[in-house]
mmCIF file of C-alpha atoms in Angstrom:
data_model
loop_
_atom_site.group_PDB
_atom_site.id
_atom_site.type_symbol
_atom_site.label_atom_id
_atom_site.label_comp_id
_atom_site.label_asym_id
_atom_site.label_seq_id
_atom_site.Cartn_x
_atom_site.Cartn_y
_atom_site.Cartn_z
ATOM 1 C CA MET T 1 115.619 126.778 116.348
ATOM 2 C CA SER T 2 112.555 124.783 115.216
ATOM 3 C CA LYS T 3 110.534 125.602 118.330
ATOM 4 C CA ASP T 4 111.467 129.249 117.878
ATOM 5 C CA ASP T 5 110.163 129.167 114.295
ATOM 6 C CA THR T 6 106.892 127.674 115.457
ATOM 7 C CA LYS T 7 106.592 130.265 118.248
ATOM 8 C CA LYS T 8 107.094 133.053 115.695
ATOM 9 C CA ILE T 9 104.289 131.677 113.523
ATOM 10 C CA LEU T 10 101.965 131.336 116.501
ATOM 11 C CA LYS T 11 102.788 134.900 117.538
ATOM 12 C CA MET T 12 102.208 136.145 113.970
ATOM 13 C CA LEU T 13 98.729 134.573 113.914
ATOM 14 C CA LYS T 14 97.787 135.430 117.505
ATOM 15 C CA GLY T 15 94.781 137.709 117.520
ATOM 16 C CA LYS T 16 94.074 137.086 113.833
ATOM 17 C CA ALA T 17 90.829 135.387 112.967
ATOM 18 C CA ASP T 18 90.852 132.634 110.388
ATOM 19 C CA SER T 19 88.812 134.980 108.192
ATOM 20 C CA ASP T 20 91.743 137.442 108.278
ATOM 21 C CA VAL T 21 94.010 134.754 106.865
ATOM 22 C CA MET T 22 91.439 133.861 104.220
ATOM 23 C CA CYS T 23 91.288 137.527 103.120
ATOM 24 C CA LEU T 24 94.871 137.296 101.889
ATOM 25 C CA PRO T 25 95.165 137.534 98.102
ATOM 26 C CA ASP T 26 96.159 134.622 95.902
ATOM 27 C CA MET T 27 99.881 134.095 95.493
ATOM 28 C CA ASN T 28 100.791 134.777 91.859
ATOM 29 C CA ASP T 29 104.552 135.368 91.979
ATOM 30 C CA PRO T 30 106.162 132.426 90.121
ATOM 31 C CA ASP T 31 109.358 132.720 92.187
ATOM 32 C CA LYS T 32 107.420 132.523 95.470
ATOM 33 C CA LEU T 33 105.406 129.586 94.147
ATOM 34 C CA ALA T 34 108.634 127.795 93.186
ATOM 35 C CA ILE T 35 110.063 128.413 96.660
ATOM 36 C CA MET T 36 106.817 127.084 98.169
ATOM 37 C CA GLY T 37 107.129 123.935 96.057
ATOM 38 C CA LEU T 38 110.691 123.365 97.199
ATOM 39 C CA LEU T 39 109.842 123.998 100.867
ATOM 40 C CA ASN T 40 106.921 121.599 100.572
ATOM 41 C CA LEU T 41 109.233 118.836 99.332
ATOM 42 C CA LEU T 42 111.797 119.609 102.017
ATOM 43 C CA SER T 43 109.078 119.531 104.684
ATOM 44 C CA THR T 44 107.773 116.172 103.536
ATOM 45 C CA TYR T 45 111.144 114.463 103.414
ATOM 46 C CA SER T 46 112.578 116.148 106.498
ATOM 47 C CA LEU T 47 109.752 114.651 108.539
ATOM 48 C CA MET T 48 111.124 111.200 107.711
ATOM 49 C CA GLY T 49 114.855 111.895 107.612
ATOM 50 C CA MET T 50 115.592 114.974 109.722
ATOM 51 C CA PRO T 51 112.478 115.684 111.799
ATOM 52 C CA HIS T 52 114.132 118.518 113.723
ATOM 53 C CA LEU T 53 114.057 120.549 110.473
ATOM 54 C CA PHE T 54 110.384 119.867 109.752
ATOM 55 C CA PRO T 55 108.930 122.786 111.758
ATOM 56 C CA GLN T 56 111.432 125.197 110.217
ATOM 57 C CA PHE T 57 110.285 124.344 106.702
ATOM 58 C CA THR T 58 106.583 124.385 107.558
ATOM 59 C CA SER T 59 106.956 127.703 109.381
ATOM 60 C CA ARG T 60 108.614 129.195 106.322
ATOM 61 C CA LEU T 61 105.760 127.976 104.115
ATOM 62 C CA ILE T 62 103.314 129.811 106.360
ATOM 63 C CA LYS T 63 105.465 132.957 106.636
ATOM 64 C CA ILE T 64 105.730 133.239 102.839
ATOM 65 C CA SER T 65 101.974 132.700 102.559
ATOM 66 C CA MET T 66 101.231 135.400 105.112
ATOM 67 C CA ASP T 67 103.589 137.812 103.324
ATOM 68 C CA SER T 68 102.813 136.948 99.677
ATOM 69 C CA GLY T 69 99.342 135.405 99.562
ATOM 70 C CA LEU T 70 97.727 131.997 99.572
ATOM 71 C CA SER T 71 98.146 129.073 97.204
ATOM 72 C CA LEU T 72 97.417 125.370 97.242
ATOM 73 C CA LEU T 73 100.869 124.882 98.743
ATOM 74 C CA SER T 74 99.860 127.179 101.601
ATOM 75 C CA ALA T 75 97.282 124.563 102.564
ATOM 76 C CA GLN T 76 100.009 121.959 102.793
ATOM 77 C CA GLY T 77 102.147 124.270 104.926
ATOM 78 C CA PHE T 78 99.277 124.897 107.329
ATOM 79 C CA VAL T 79 98.327 121.221 107.611
ATOM 80 C CA MET T 80 101.947 120.171 108.176
ATOM 81 C CA GLN T 81 102.290 122.819 110.892
ATOM 82 C CA GLY T 82 99.059 121.459 112.370
ATOM 83 C CA LEU T 83 100.500 117.949 112.322
ATOM 84 C CA TYR T 84 103.598 119.190 114.146
ATOM 85 C CA LEU T 85 101.649 121.176 116.739
ATOM 86 C CA CYS T 86 99.213 118.344 117.517
ATOM 87 C CA GLY T 87 102.100 115.906 117.856
ATOM 88 C CA SER T 88 103.845 118.352 120.194
ATOM 89 C CA GLY T 89 100.805 118.584 122.455
ATOM 90 C CA ASP T 90 99.325 121.879 121.207
ATOM 91 C CA VAL T 91 96.121 120.341 119.864
ATOM 92 C CA GLU T 92 94.159 123.602 119.929
ATOM 93 C CA ASN T 93 96.519 125.439 117.554
ATOM 94 C CA GLY T 94 97.310 122.296 115.588
ATOM 95 C CA TYR T 95 93.654 121.670 114.868
ATOM 96 C CA ARG T 96 93.165 125.330 113.967
ATOM 97 C CA PHE T 97 96.025 125.137 111.451
ATOM 98 C CA GLY T 98 94.602 121.917 110.026
ATOM 99 C CA ASN T 99 91.182 123.472 109.558
ATOM 100 C CA LEU T 100 92.736 126.552 107.966
ATOM 101 C CA ALA T 101 94.447 124.183 105.533
ATOM 102 C CA LEU T 102 91.090 122.661 104.561
ATOM 103 C CA THR T 103 89.591 126.133 104.089
ATOM 104 C CA ILE T 104 92.517 127.177 101.883
ATOM 105 C CA LEU T 105 92.116 123.907 99.998
ATOM 106 C CA GLU T 106 88.449 124.675 99.297
ATOM 107 C CA ARG T 107 89.445 128.062 97.905
ATOM 108 C CA HIS T 108 92.038 126.536 95.582
ATOM 109 C CA ARG T 109 90.208 123.420 94.357
ATOM 110 C CA GLY T 110 90.917 122.419 90.802
ATOM 111 C CA GLY T 111 92.364 118.935 90.486
ATOM 112 C CA ALA T 112 95.889 119.770 91.569
ATOM 113 C CA THR T 113 98.093 117.247 93.350
ATOM 114 C CA GLY T 114 98.060 119.120 96.632
ATOM 115 C CA GLU T 115 94.359 118.535 97.165
ATOM 116 C CA PHE T 116 94.625 114.886 98.127
ATOM 117 C CA ARG T 117 97.963 115.409 99.842
ATOM 118 C CA THR T 118 96.469 117.984 102.185
ATOM 119 C CA SER T 119 93.502 115.698 102.891
ATOM 120 C CA ILE T 120 95.764 112.739 103.653
ATOM 121 C CA LEU T 121 97.793 114.807 106.110
ATOM 122 C CA PHE T 122 94.738 116.295 107.808
ATOM 123 C CA TYR T 123 92.716 113.086 108.122
ATOM 124 C CA GLY T 124 95.789 111.010 108.895
ATOM 125 C CA TRP T 125 97.473 113.139 111.552
ATOM 126 C CA VAL T 126 95.272 116.039 112.696
ATOM 127 C CA SER T 127 91.550 115.233 112.595
ATOM 128 C CA HIS T 128 91.600 112.365 115.096
ATOM 129 C CA TRP T 129 92.774 114.678 117.888
ATOM 130 C CA ARG T 130 89.276 116.176 118.007
ATOM 131 C CA ASN T 131 86.978 113.933 115.953
ATOM 132 C CA PRO T 132 86.078 110.240 116.035
ATOM 133 C CA LEU T 133 88.602 108.094 114.210
ATOM 134 C CA ARG T 134 85.905 106.503 112.039
ATOM 135 C CA GLY T 135 85.274 109.961 110.568
ATOM 136 C CA THR T 136 88.696 109.837 108.896
ATOM 137 C CA LEU T 137 87.975 106.694 106.873
ATOM 138 C CA ALA T 138 85.783 108.063 104.067
ATOM 139 C CA PRO T 139 88.002 111.121 103.371
ATOM 140 C CA LEU T 140 91.107 108.898 103.353
ATOM 141 C CA MET T 141 89.443 106.462 100.918
ATOM 142 C CA LEU T 142 88.644 109.382 98.616
ATOM 143 C CA ALA T 143 92.201 110.747 98.914
ATOM 144 C CA HIS T 144 93.603 107.275 98.174
ATOM 145 C CA ARG T 145 91.485 107.043 95.034
ATOM 146 C CA ASP T 146 92.431 110.560 93.912
ATOM 147 C CA ALA T 147 96.147 109.922 94.492
ATOM 148 C CA ASN T 148 96.010 106.726 92.444
ATOM 149 C CA GLU T 149 94.061 108.423 89.654
ATOM 150 C CA ALA T 150 96.677 111.182 89.575
ATOM 151 C CA GLY T 151 99.476 108.583 89.403
ATOM 152 C CA ASP T 152 100.910 109.638 92.762
ATOM 153 C CA ASN T 153 101.846 106.194 94.068
ATOM 154 C CA GLU T 154 103.733 107.612 97.051
ATOM 155 C CA TYR T 155 100.769 109.467 98.525
ATOM 156 C CA GLY T 156 98.364 106.751 97.377
ATOM 157 C CA MET T 157 100.246 104.250 99.499
ATOM 158 C CA ILE T 158 100.533 106.687 102.410
ATOM 159 C CA ALA T 159 96.744 107.085 102.277
ATOM 160 C CA ALA T 160 96.282 103.296 102.152
ATOM 161 C CA HIS T 161 98.638 102.819 105.085
ATOM 162 C CA VAL T 162 97.013 105.466 107.288
ATOM 163 C CA LEU T 163 93.515 104.363 106.274
ATOM 164 C CA SER T 164 94.318 100.753 107.193
ATOM 165 C CA MET T 165 95.779 101.756 110.560
ATOM 166 C CA ASN T 166 92.842 104.030 111.358
ATOM 167 C CA ALA T 167 90.328 101.375 110.281
ATOM 168 C CA PHE T 168 92.011 98.797 112.518
ATOM 169 C CA MET T 169 92.150 101.145 115.507
ATOM 170 C CA ALA T 170 88.550 102.250 114.906
ATOM 171 C CA GLY T 171 87.381 98.648 115.174
ATOM 172 C CA VAL T 172 86.603 97.781 111.552
ATOM 173 C CA SER T 173 86.118 94.016 111.405
ATOM 174 C CA LEU T 174 89.212 92.071 110.468
ATOM 175 C CA PRO T 175 87.621 90.360 107.409
ATOM 176 C CA ASP T 176 86.576 93.782 106.061
ATOM 177 C CA LEU T 177 90.027 95.192 106.788
ATOM 178 C CA GLU T 178 91.716 92.218 105.091
ATOM 179 C CA ALA T 179 89.593 92.722 101.966
ATOM 180 C CA ARG T 180 90.469 96.414 101.935
ATOM 181 C CA LEU T 181 94.186 95.657 102.306
ATOM 182 C CA ARG T 182 94.076 93.151 99.447
ATOM 183 C CA ASN T 183 92.559 95.862 97.266
ATOM 184 C CA TYR T 184 95.413 98.237 98.150
ATOM 185 C CA ILE T 185 98.008 95.597 97.289
ATOM 186 C CA ILE T 186 96.413 95.171 93.874
ATOM 187 C CA LEU T 187 96.174 98.947 93.300
ATOM 188 C CA GLY T 188 99.649 99.687 94.675
#
């Protein structure tokens, strides 16, 4: 079922330019926004506990966005679908979805929680498929700071974890990495 959901989303977006997606209106329906919030939570936690459900939830986030307009939660749906596609070997579409998420994020900037969450997901699990790993470090540091300032310890620690792994794999010196990790322990 999950692969079928992903295929439906890919088919829905086939032949549509990213600019077509960005021409969608803003989502204003409070019921749709509430459903998006619930699907976002289900997507996040299904990835850890029931990963076979993850693409179903992310596909539904995108379907609702395509039918009802874009919101900050649409960005999270697109980036999570990008994460899934890249991890499944479809880097071309996964990276496209990730970049669409960043474009949606730019449109809906305003200090909301989803901003740093979308950045963490993109720079932690999508960007490195096409860009140098070192290029993820600065955006992840910024997302870590923003998550901590917002009081979102969960995503702050996810950002610290992914940033530390990426820094290590990108060849950051061990003394610099140790100092960075000590800072995260103090902040966390």
